[in-house]
mmCIF file of C-alpha atoms and ligand atoms in Angstrom:
data_model
loop_
_atom_site.group_PDB
_atom_site.id
_atom_site.type_symbol
_atom_site.label_atom_id
_atom_site.label_comp_id
_atom_site.label_asym_id
_atom_site.label_seq_id
_atom_site.Cartn_x
_atom_site.Cartn_y
_atom_site.Cartn_z
ATOM 1 C CA UNK V 202 0.000 0.000 0.000
ATOM 2 C CA UNK V 203 1.319 3.407 -0.907
ATOM 3 C CA UNK V 204 1.413 5.837 2.015
ATOM 4 C CA UNK V 205 3.373 8.585 0.428
ATOM 5 C CA UNK V 206 3.559 10.174 -2.973
ATOM 6 C CA UNK V 207 5.363 13.185 -4.361
ATOM 7 C CA UNK V 208 3.841 15.169 -7.180
ATOM 8 C CA UNK V 209 5.061 17.912 -9.411
ATOM 9 C CA UNK V 210 3.450 20.978 -7.903
ATOM 10 C CA UNK V 211 -0.186 20.979 -9.113
ATOM 11 C CA UNK V 212 -2.042 23.829 -10.805
ATOM 12 C CA UNK V 213 -5.669 24.859 -10.556
ATOM 13 C CA UNK V 214 -7.127 25.505 -14.018
ATOM 14 C CA UNK V 215 -10.332 27.114 -12.746
ATOM 15 C CA UNK V 216 -10.399 29.230 -9.610
ATOM 16 C CA UNK V 217 -12.508 32.063 -8.199
ATOM 17 C CA UNK V 218 -10.562 34.410 -5.945
ATOM 18 C CA UNK V 219 -13.026 37.345 -5.938
ATOM 19 C CA UNK V 220 -11.766 40.765 -4.884
ATOM 20 C CA UNK V 221 -11.232 42.986 -1.838
ATOM 21 C CA UNK V 222 -11.751 41.391 1.586
ATOM 22 C CA UNK V 223 -12.797 38.042 0.131
ATOM 23 C CA UNK V 224 -9.700 37.882 -2.084
ATOM 24 C CA UNK V 225 -7.502 38.614 0.937
ATOM 25 C CA UNK V 226 -9.218 35.892 2.959
ATOM 26 C CA UNK V 227 -9.155 33.113 0.355
ATOM 27 C CA UNK V 228 -6.079 33.532 -1.838
ATOM 28 C CA UNK V 229 -3.628 32.007 0.657
ATOM 29 C CA UNK V 230 -5.714 28.815 0.701
ATOM 30 C CA UNK V 231 -4.554 27.995 -2.829
ATOM 31 C CA UNK V 232 -0.922 27.963 -1.680
ATOM 32 C CA UNK V 233 -0.183 24.407 -2.867
ATOM 33 C CA UNK V 234 -0.849 25.353 -6.459
ATOM 34 C CA UNK V 235 1.817 26.731 -8.755
ATOM 35 C CA UNK V 236 -0.582 28.547 -11.040
ATOM 36 C CA UNK V 237 -4.290 29.115 -11.242
ATOM 37 C CA UNK V 238 -6.575 30.227 -14.044
ATOM 38 C CA UNK V 239 -8.479 33.069 -12.415
ATOM 39 C CA UNK V 240 -12.115 33.462 -13.314
ATOM 40 C CA UNK V 241 -13.175 36.946 -14.426
ATOM 41 C CA UNK V 242 -16.758 36.990 -13.072
ATOM 42 C CA UNK V 243 -16.283 39.900 -10.724
ATOM 43 C CA UNK V 244 -18.948 42.576 -10.398
ATOM 44 C CA UNK V 245 -18.431 44.267 -12.831
ATOM 45 C CA UNK V 246 -16.676 41.536 -14.839
ATOM 46 C CA UNK V 247 -13.072 41.674 -16.092
ATOM 47 C CA UNK V 248 -13.614 42.476 -19.757
ATOM 48 C CA UNK V 249 -10.500 44.305 -20.980
ATOM 49 C CA UNK V 250 -6.794 43.556 -20.961
ATOM 50 C CA UNK V 251 -6.234 46.562 -18.720
ATOM 51 C CA UNK V 252 -8.789 45.327 -16.192
ATOM 52 C CA UNK V 253 -7.156 41.883 -16.219
ATOM 53 C CA UNK V 254 -3.731 43.434 -15.549
ATOM 54 C CA UNK V 255 -5.155 45.511 -12.698
ATOM 55 C CA UNK V 256 -6.905 42.485 -11.192
ATOM 56 C CA UNK V 257 -3.702 40.427 -11.472
ATOM 57 C CA UNK V 258 -1.871 43.168 -9.576
ATOM 58 C CA UNK V 259 -4.511 43.181 -6.821
ATOM 59 C CA UNK V 260 -4.187 39.400 -6.494
ATOM 60 C CA UNK V 261 -0.403 39.563 -6.302
ATOM 61 C CA UNK V 262 -0.646 42.290 -3.665
ATOM 62 C CA UNK V 263 -3.109 40.229 -1.616
ATOM 63 C CA UNK V 264 -1.120 36.961 -1.683
ATOM 64 C CA UNK V 265 0.720 36.213 1.563
ATOM 65 C CA UNK V 266 4.492 36.680 1.175
ATOM 66 C CA UNK V 267 5.285 32.965 1.438
ATOM 67 C CA UNK V 268 2.739 31.942 -1.232
ATOM 68 C CA UNK V 269 4.111 31.543 -4.748
ATOM 69 C CA UNK V 270 0.801 31.035 -6.598
ATOM 70 C CA UNK V 271 0.913 32.667 -10.010
ATOM 71 C CA UNK V 272 -2.426 33.994 -11.248
ATOM 72 C CA UNK V 273 -3.140 33.321 -14.934
ATOM 73 C CA UNK V 274 -5.743 35.826 -15.975
ATOM 74 C CA UNK V 275 -8.787 35.481 -18.200
ATOM 75 C CA UNK V 276 -11.100 37.882 -19.967
ATOM 76 C CA UNK V 277 -14.845 37.672 -19.671
ATOM 77 C CA UNK V 278 -16.207 37.438 -23.197
ATOM 78 C CA UNK V 279 -19.052 39.804 -24.047
ATOM 79 C CA UNK V 280 -20.782 40.572 -27.303
ATOM 80 C CA UNK V 281 -18.681 43.741 -27.536
ATOM 81 C CA UNK V 282 -15.257 42.216 -26.783
ATOM 82 C CA UNK V 283 -12.636 43.678 -29.138
ATOM 83 C CA UNK V 284 -10.539 40.956 -30.826
ATOM 84 C CA UNK V 285 -7.565 43.350 -30.948
ATOM 85 C CA UNK V 286 -7.672 43.822 -27.173
ATOM 86 C CA UNK V 287 -7.742 40.049 -26.652
ATOM 87 C CA UNK V 288 -4.776 39.546 -28.951
ATOM 88 C CA UNK V 289 -2.808 42.370 -27.333
ATOM 89 C CA UNK V 290 -3.468 41.123 -23.793
ATOM 90 C CA UNK V 291 -2.405 37.631 -24.815
ATOM 91 C CA UNK V 292 0.711 38.789 -26.640
ATOM 92 C CA UNK V 293 1.720 40.879 -23.614
ATOM 93 C CA UNK V 294 1.341 37.878 -21.318
ATOM 94 C CA UNK V 295 -1.537 39.474 -19.411
ATOM 95 C CA UNK V 296 -4.137 36.797 -20.197
ATOM 96 C CA UNK V 297 -3.963 33.045 -20.705
ATOM 97 C CA UNK V 298 -7.527 32.391 -21.841
ATOM 98 C CA UNK V 299 -10.943 33.901 -22.536
ATOM 99 C CA UNK V 300 -14.015 32.803 -20.611
ATOM 100 C CA UNK V 301 -17.391 32.270 -22.203
ATOM 101 C CA UNK V 302 -20.439 32.426 -19.968
ATOM 102 C CA UNK V 303 -23.758 32.003 -21.716
ATOM 103 C CA UNK V 304 -25.753 34.985 -20.385
ATOM 104 C CA UNK V 305 -27.461 34.090 -17.123
ATOM 105 C CA UNK V 306 -25.840 30.658 -16.724
ATOM 106 C CA UNK V 307 -24.320 31.175 -13.289
ATOM 107 C CA UNK V 308 -23.110 33.609 -10.619
ATOM 108 C CA UNK V 309 -22.426 37.049 -12.145
ATOM 109 C CA UNK V 310 -22.973 36.003 -15.740
ATOM 110 C CA UNK V 311 -25.500 38.635 -16.804
ATOM 111 C CA UNK V 312 -23.093 40.223 -19.308
ATOM 112 C CA UNK V 313 -22.343 36.898 -20.990
ATOM 113 C CA UNK V 314 -23.010 35.969 -24.600
ATOM 114 C CA UNK V 315 -26.515 35.599 -26.059
ATOM 115 C CA UNK V 316 -25.768 35.665 -29.784
ATOM 116 C CA UNK V 317 -22.739 33.579 -30.727
ATOM 117 C CA UNK V 318 -22.485 35.114 -34.185
ATOM 118 C CA UNK V 319 -21.540 38.409 -32.519
ATOM 119 C CA UNK V 320 -18.356 36.865 -31.102
ATOM 120 C CA UNK V 321 -17.231 35.099 -34.275
ATOM 121 C CA UNK V 322 -14.439 37.649 -34.915
ATOM 122 C CA UNK V 323 -13.071 37.040 -31.405
ATOM 123 C CA UNK V 324 -13.191 33.267 -31.901
ATOM 124 C CA UNK V 325 -11.408 33.603 -35.243
ATOM 125 C CA UNK V 326 -8.633 35.684 -33.684
ATOM 126 C CA UNK V 327 -8.324 33.230 -30.792
ATOM 127 C CA UNK V 328 -8.154 30.200 -33.078
ATOM 128 C CA UNK V 329 -5.426 31.900 -35.084
ATOM 129 C CA UNK V 330 -3.401 32.788 -31.968
ATOM 130 C CA UNK V 331 -4.094 29.496 -30.159
ATOM 131 C CA UNK V 332 -5.753 31.209 -27.178
ATOM 132 C CA UNK V 333 -7.914 28.753 -25.219
ATOM 133 C CA UNK V 334 -11.620 29.473 -24.786
ATOM 134 C CA UNK V 335 -12.858 28.354 -21.370
ATOM 135 C CA UNK V 336 -16.541 27.539 -21.625
ATOM 136 C CA UNK V 337 -19.230 27.392 -18.975
ATOM 137 C CA UNK V 338 -21.160 24.642 -20.707
ATOM 138 C CA UNK V 339 -24.796 25.091 -19.776
ATOM 139 C CA UNK V 340 -27.718 26.410 -21.791
ATOM 140 C CA UNK V 341 -29.853 28.958 -19.992
ATOM 141 C CA UNK V 342 -33.137 28.306 -21.771
ATOM 142 C CA UNK V 343 -35.721 28.198 -18.964
ATOM 143 C CA UNK V 344 -37.463 25.305 -20.701
ATOM 144 C CA UNK V 345 -34.468 23.038 -20.325
ATOM 145 C CA UNK V 346 -34.344 21.070 -17.103
ATOM 146 C CA UNK V 347 -31.360 22.146 -15.011
ATOM 147 C CA UNK V 348 -30.015 18.579 -14.932
ATOM 148 C CA UNK V 349 -29.997 18.459 -18.759
ATOM 149 C CA UNK V 350 -28.398 21.831 -19.397
ATOM 150 C CA UNK V 351 -24.884 20.534 -19.978
ATOM 151 C CA UNK V 352 -25.892 17.814 -22.408
ATOM 152 C CA UNK V 353 -28.120 20.219 -24.349
ATOM 153 C CA UNK V 354 -25.344 22.819 -24.431
ATOM 154 C CA UNK V 355 -23.030 20.362 -26.144
ATOM 155 C CA UNK V 356 -25.529 19.677 -28.928
ATOM 156 C CA UNK V 357 -26.986 23.129 -29.385
ATOM 157 C CA UNK V 358 -24.029 25.412 -28.730
ATOM 158 C CA UNK V 359 -20.626 23.850 -28.231
ATOM 159 C CA UNK V 360 -20.552 21.473 -31.143
ATOM 160 C CA UNK V 361 -21.859 24.065 -33.662
ATOM 161 C CA UNK V 362 -19.400 26.698 -32.348
ATOM 162 C CA UNK V 363 -16.483 24.281 -32.705
ATOM 163 C CA UNK V 364 -17.550 23.273 -36.209
ATOM 164 C CA UNK V 365 -17.828 26.899 -37.294
ATOM 165 C CA UNK V 366 -14.451 27.797 -35.765
ATOM 166 C CA UNK V 367 -11.986 25.090 -36.696
ATOM 167 C CA UNK V 368 -8.807 25.312 -34.654
ATOM 168 C CA UNK V 369 -10.491 27.064 -31.722
ATOM 169 C CA UNK V 370 -9.025 25.459 -28.596
ATOM 170 C CA UNK V 371 -11.749 24.856 -26.019
ATOM 171 C CA UNK V 372 -11.736 23.896 -22.363
ATOM 172 C CA UNK V 373 -15.144 22.688 -21.308
ATOM 173 C CA UNK V 374 -15.112 23.825 -17.721
ATOM 174 C CA UNK V 375 -16.234 21.800 -14.723
ATOM 175 C CA UNK V 376 -17.922 18.984 -16.622
ATOM 176 C CA UNK V 377 -20.549 17.123 -14.627
ATOM 177 C CA UNK V 378 -21.965 14.483 -16.959
ATOM 178 C CA UNK V 379 -20.989 11.382 -18.890
ATOM 179 C CA UNK V 380 -22.124 13.372 -21.954
ATOM 180 C CA UNK V 381 -19.349 15.882 -21.241
ATOM 181 C CA UNK V 382 -16.827 13.092 -20.692
ATOM 182 C CA UNK V 383 -17.784 11.356 -23.938
ATOM 183 C CA UNK V 384 -17.806 14.543 -25.993
ATOM 184 C CA UNK V 385 -14.434 15.775 -24.760
ATOM 185 C CA UNK V 386 -12.877 12.316 -24.855
ATOM 186 C CA UNK V 387 -13.636 12.024 -28.564
ATOM 187 C CA UNK V 388 -12.341 15.410 -29.691
ATOM 188 C CA UNK V 389 -9.261 17.295 -30.798
ATOM 189 C CA UNK V 390 -8.452 20.815 -29.631
ATOM 190 C CA UNK V 391 -10.682 20.219 -26.647
ATOM 191 C CA UNK V 392 -10.096 19.439 -22.981
ATOM 192 C CA UNK V 393 -12.148 19.571 -19.805
ATOM 193 C CA UNK V 394 -11.613 20.569 -16.239
ATOM 194 C CA UNK V 395 -13.128 18.467 -13.493
ATOM 195 C CA UNK V 396 -13.695 19.850 -10.011
ATOM 196 C CA UNK V 397 -12.837 18.162 -6.755
ATOM 197 C CA UNK V 398 -16.391 18.293 -5.464
ATOM 198 C CA UNK V 399 -17.960 16.713 -8.550
ATOM 199 C CA UNK V 400 -15.746 13.675 -7.958
ATOM 200 C CA UNK V 401 -17.235 13.378 -4.469
ATOM 201 C CA UNK V 402 -20.884 14.420 -4.471
ATOM 202 C CA UNK V 403 -23.931 13.550 -6.521
ATOM 203 C CA UNK V 404 -27.292 15.287 -6.400
ATOM 204 C CA UNK V 405 -28.436 13.274 -3.408
ATOM 205 C CA UNK V 406 -25.843 15.073 -1.319
ATOM 206 C CA UNK V 407 -27.646 18.328 -2.053
ATOM 207 C CA UNK V 408 -31.216 17.167 -1.612
ATOM 208 C CA UNK V 409 -31.578 14.085 0.599
ATOM 209 C CA UNK V 410 -32.267 14.552 4.310
ATOM 210 C CA UNK V 411 -32.708 18.318 4.000
ATOM 211 C CA UNK V 412 -31.359 20.859 1.525
ATOM 212 C CA UNK V 413 -27.588 21.402 1.820
ATOM 213 C CA UNK V 414 -26.710 24.782 0.373
ATOM 214 C CA UNK V 415 -22.962 24.225 0.682
ATOM 215 C CA UNK V 416 -23.184 21.402 -1.866
ATOM 216 C CA UNK V 417 -25.032 23.581 -4.361
ATOM 217 C CA UNK V 418 -22.857 24.708 -7.239
ATOM 218 C CA UNK V 419 -23.216 25.190 -10.970
ATOM 219 C CA UNK V 420 -23.231 23.116 -12.983
ATOM 220 C CA UNK V 421 -25.272 21.312 -10.350
ATOM 221 C CA UNK V 422 -24.080 17.833 -9.326
ATOM 222 C CA UNK V 423 -25.899 15.143 -11.306
ATOM 223 C CA UNK V 424 -26.906 11.549 -10.582
ATOM 224 C CA UNK V 425 -24.420 8.943 -9.363
ATOM 225 C CA UNK V 426 -23.744 7.399 -12.791
ATOM 226 C CA UNK V 427 -22.407 10.778 -13.940
ATOM 227 C CA UNK V 428 -20.193 11.142 -10.888
ATOM 228 C CA UNK V 429 -18.724 7.725 -11.637
ATOM 229 C CA UNK V 430 -18.083 8.757 -15.252
ATOM 230 C CA UNK V 431 -16.195 11.808 -13.974
ATOM 231 C CA UNK V 432 -14.137 9.592 -11.656
ATOM 232 C CA UNK V 433 -13.248 7.319 -14.567
ATOM 233 C CA UNK V 434 -12.264 10.306 -16.723
ATOM 234 C CA UNK V 435 -10.152 11.956 -14.023
ATOM 235 C CA UNK V 436 -8.323 8.742 -13.182
ATOM 236 C CA UNK V 437 -8.056 7.500 -16.781
ATOM 237 C CA UNK V 438 -4.769 9.154 -17.635
ATOM 238 C CA UNK V 439 -6.401 10.772 -20.713
ATOM 239 C CA UNK V 440 -4.566 14.117 -20.997
ATOM 240 C CA UNK V 441 -7.757 15.915 -22.017
ATOM 241 C CA UNK V 442 -8.961 15.857 -18.394
ATOM 242 C CA UNK V 443 -7.360 17.966 -15.699
ATOM 243 C CA UNK V 444 -8.048 19.660 -12.397
ATOM 244 C CA UNK V 445 -9.949 22.913 -12.160
ATOM 245 C CA UNK V 446 -11.279 23.136 -8.627
ATOM 246 C CA UNK V 447 -13.873 25.831 -9.363
ATOM 247 C CA UNK V 448 -13.322 26.763 -5.732
ATOM 248 C CA UNK V 449 -15.974 29.475 -5.482
ATOM 249 C CA UNK V 450 -16.217 31.144 -2.078
ATOM 250 C CA UNK V 451 -19.402 32.907 -1.030
ATOM 251 C CA UNK V 452 -20.299 34.353 2.379
ATOM 252 C CA UNK V 453 -22.381 31.899 4.377
ATOM 253 C CA UNK V 454 -25.185 34.448 4.536
ATOM 254 C CA UNK V 455 -25.443 34.302 0.734
ATOM 255 C CA UNK V 456 -25.376 30.493 0.637
ATOM 256 C CA UNK V 457 -27.717 29.879 3.578
ATOM 257 C CA UNK V 458 -30.535 31.925 2.168
ATOM 258 C CA UNK V 459 -33.984 31.356 0.605
ATOM 259 C CA UNK V 460 -32.203 31.943 -2.718
ATOM 260 C CA UNK V 461 -28.791 30.498 -1.931
ATOM 261 C CA UNK V 462 -26.061 31.145 -4.475
ATOM 262 C CA UNK V 463 -23.975 28.541 -6.280
ATOM 263 C CA UNK V 464 -20.397 27.601 -5.439
ATOM 264 C CA UNK V 465 -18.324 25.256 -3.253
ATOM 265 C CA UNK V 466 -15.190 26.509 -1.483
ATOM 266 C CA UNK V 467 -12.730 23.657 -1.977
ATOM 267 C CA UNK V 468 -9.364 25.391 -2.139
ATOM 268 C CA UNK V 469 -8.136 24.498 1.370
ATOM 269 C CA UNK V 470 -8.616 20.717 1.294
ATOM 270 C CA UNK V 471 -8.608 19.899 -2.426
ATOM 271 C CA UNK V 472 -5.309 18.007 -2.572
ATOM 272 C CA UNK V 473 -6.187 15.869 0.475
ATOM 273 C CA UNK V 474 -9.556 15.031 -1.072
ATOM 274 C CA UNK V 475 -8.033 14.194 -4.459
ATOM 275 C CA UNK V 476 -5.471 11.861 -2.880
ATOM 276 C CA UNK V 477 -8.342 10.066 -1.121
ATOM 277 C CA UNK V 478 -10.358 9.810 -4.342
ATOM 278 C CA UNK V 479 -7.479 8.604 -6.502
ATOM 279 C CA UNK V 480 -6.401 6.081 -3.867
ATOM 280 C CA UNK V 481 -9.959 4.782 -3.598
ATOM 281 C CA UNK V 482 -9.936 4.197 -7.366
ATOM 282 C CA UNK V 483 -6.505 2.559 -7.326
ATOM 283 C CA UNK V 484 -5.102 5.419 -9.382
ATOM 284 C CA UNK V 485 -2.724 7.335 -7.114
ATOM 285 C CA UNK V 486 -0.092 7.036 -9.833
ATOM 286 C CA UNK V 487 -2.393 9.042 -12.154
ATOM 287 C CA UNK V 488 -2.950 11.952 -9.783
ATOM 288 C CA UNK V 489 0.128 13.773 -11.051
ATOM 289 C CA UNK V 490 -1.174 13.637 -14.604
ATOM 290 C CA UNK V 491 -4.556 15.010 -13.592
ATOM 291 C CA UNK V 492 -3.345 17.708 -11.202
ATOM 292 C CA UNK V 493 0.100 18.657 -12.496
ATOM 293 C CA UNK V 494 0.772 17.571 -16.089
ATOM 294 C CA UNK V 495 -2.314 17.547 -18.304
ATOM 295 C CA UNK V 496 -3.271 21.170 -17.659
ATOM 296 C CA UNK V 497 0.070 22.718 -18.580
ATOM 297 C CA UNK V 498 0.252 20.462 -21.633
ATOM 298 C CA UNK V 499 -3.063 21.820 -22.933
ATOM 299 C CA UNK V 500 -2.171 25.416 -22.064
ATOM 300 C CA UNK V 501 1.236 24.897 -23.721
ATOM 301 C CA UNK V 502 3.145 25.763 -20.568
ATOM 302 C CA UNK V 503 5.960 23.922 -18.810
ATOM 303 C CA UNK V 504 5.132 21.868 -15.735
ATOM 304 C CA UNK V 505 6.051 23.385 -12.392
ATOM 305 C CA UNK V 506 9.658 22.941 -11.314
ATOM 306 C CA UNK V 507 9.103 21.823 -7.723
ATOM 307 C CA UNK V 508 7.042 19.249 -5.865
ATOM 308 C CA UNK V 509 4.650 18.658 -3.024
ATOM 309 C CA UNK V 510 4.366 15.500 -0.960
ATOM 310 C CA UNK V 511 1.175 13.744 0.092
ATOM 311 C CA UNK V 512 1.512 11.537 3.138
ATOM 312 C CA UNK V 513 -1.178 9.226 4.500
ATOM 313 C CA UNK V 514 -1.260 9.283 8.300
ATOM 314 C CA UNK V 515 -3.328 7.547 10.963
ATOM 315 C CA UNK V 516 -4.934 10.778 12.073
ATOM 316 C CA UNK V 517 -6.925 12.973 9.706
ATOM 317 C CA UNK V 518 -5.570 16.254 8.367
ATOM 318 C CA UNK V 519 -7.382 19.132 9.983
ATOM 319 C CA UNK V 520 -8.964 21.836 7.922
ATOM 320 C CA UNK V 521 -11.087 24.631 9.296
ATOM 321 C CA UNK V 522 -14.833 24.151 8.872
ATOM 322 C CA UNK V 523 -15.085 27.862 8.084
ATOM 323 C CA UNK V 524 -12.776 30.763 7.398
ATOM 324 C CA UNK V 525 -13.605 34.367 8.144
ATOM 325 C CA UNK V 526 -13.592 37.377 5.874
ATOM 326 C CA UNK V 527 -14.420 40.683 7.528
ATOM 327 C CA UNK V 528 -17.678 40.132 9.389
ATOM 328 C CA UNK V 529 -18.571 37.088 7.254
ATOM 329 C CA UNK V 530 -17.694 33.400 7.309
ATOM 330 C CA UNK V 531 -17.137 31.079 4.350
ATOM 331 C CA UNK V 532 -17.766 27.349 4.757
ATOM 332 C CA UNK V 533 -15.053 24.984 3.559
ATOM 333 C CA UNK V 534 -16.326 22.072 1.447
ATOM 334 C CA UNK V 535 -16.975 18.998 3.614
ATOM 335 C CA UNK V 536 -16.283 15.826 1.617
ATOM 336 C CA UNK V 537 -18.092 13.744 4.219
ATOM 337 C CA UNK V 538 -15.125 11.499 5.023
ATOM 338 C CA UNK V 539 -11.949 11.980 7.080
ATOM 339 C CA UNK V 540 -8.899 13.139 5.136
ATOM 340 C CA UNK V 541 -5.932 10.971 6.055
ATOM 341 C CA UNK V 542 -3.787 12.368 3.262
ATOM 342 C CA UNK V 543 -1.745 15.311 4.516
ATOM 343 C CA UNK V 544 -0.033 17.796 2.235
ATOM 344 C CA UNK V 545 3.625 18.521 2.884
ATOM 345 C CA UNK V 546 4.708 21.574 1.017
ATOM 346 C CA UNK V 547 7.462 21.841 -0.064
ATOM 347 C CA UNK V 548 7.993 18.084 -0.530
HETATM 348 C C1 NCD N 257 -19.189 30.096 -9.573
HETATM 349 C C2 NCD N 257 -19.107 31.394 -8.767
HETATM 350 O O1 NCD N 257 -19.573 31.388 -7.630
HETATM 351 O O2 NCD N 257 -18.562 32.377 -9.260
HETATM 352 N N1 NCD N 257 -20.182 29.250 -8.979
HETATM 353 C C3 NCD N 257 -20.292 27.924 -9.115
HETATM 354 O O3 NCD N 257 -21.277 27.352 -8.640
HETATM 355 N N2 NCD N 257 -19.367 27.221 -9.725
HETATM 356 C C4 NCD N 257 -19.469 30.383 -10.995
HETATM 357 C C5 NCD N 257 -19.234 29.228 -11.910
HETATM 358 O O4 NCD N 257 -18.104 28.806 -12.122
HETATM 359 O O5 NCD N 257 -20.212 28.733 -12.467
HETATM 360 ZN ZN1 ZN N 258 -16.320 28.630 -11.737
#
């Protein structure tokens, strides 16, 4: 039995750090990661290269001195995004990707895209320059059942967009269904992030025995067969699948509300949870691919130069149940099992 494993330092290819007090409270909790793709869904969203550079500077200023996390910035695609600004920001090293939110799909997505023909020039420029498009893959049509929104998005939006824009490099973010796994697993110029929490919870965790707002995120967790498909994809060794935690902190008052918002805060305990999950599936030797190698390969970046160590001990690693930010608290994702895998950083 393996009780210890060293990994190239992992990266988080989908992370929400927010801004201001929340940013200050959460950013240090991603300390084990070398780099993180930072989501641009602030209020107002990060839509220009200049705003991305300013946000990057605020993140770097907020990071604790001993934390080496490097933020990789993204632009929030709108119907008025200027292709020249995207190209400039990418050429100058300010952004690593562009994020597509269908309008209304999730938290702070009101300025997202409604008419995909309006963003064709941006897609063409991105395909030409090899800039990845990170996609929130859910339709927002009120007639589509929320549990079907990912599958319908693939058929109605993603596949047509990819056909019309050959060479566009797409990351389907936080996939939650076997449909997402099958679609990504069969394609070129496409990859998918998988979150920590979607490897652990299914929809019963949210709804059985009382409603659990801290397990509510978007895309919403699906039935167990889909969770198992995600586990198989993450542990398969297929380089198209890599870690994007989608750690999405919200104040508890916003989650524990009659209209609770979506997002799970998984940054603090993600690596301990992943070690547990990969061990359970007999795939500890594939964790480095998922967390440290496949992401940089898709983003055409080198792997990180140093390592972390995961050690399985007899007593569980302790993580706070909540962290505080100003007058608010934020609940840390509870996987529902003890975490015997401890992170030693540096290795
Ligand atoms: C994210 C957030 O809170 O910003 N929420 C979530 O449930 N994942 C937005 C997102 O990534 O969809
Ligand atoms: Zn997200």
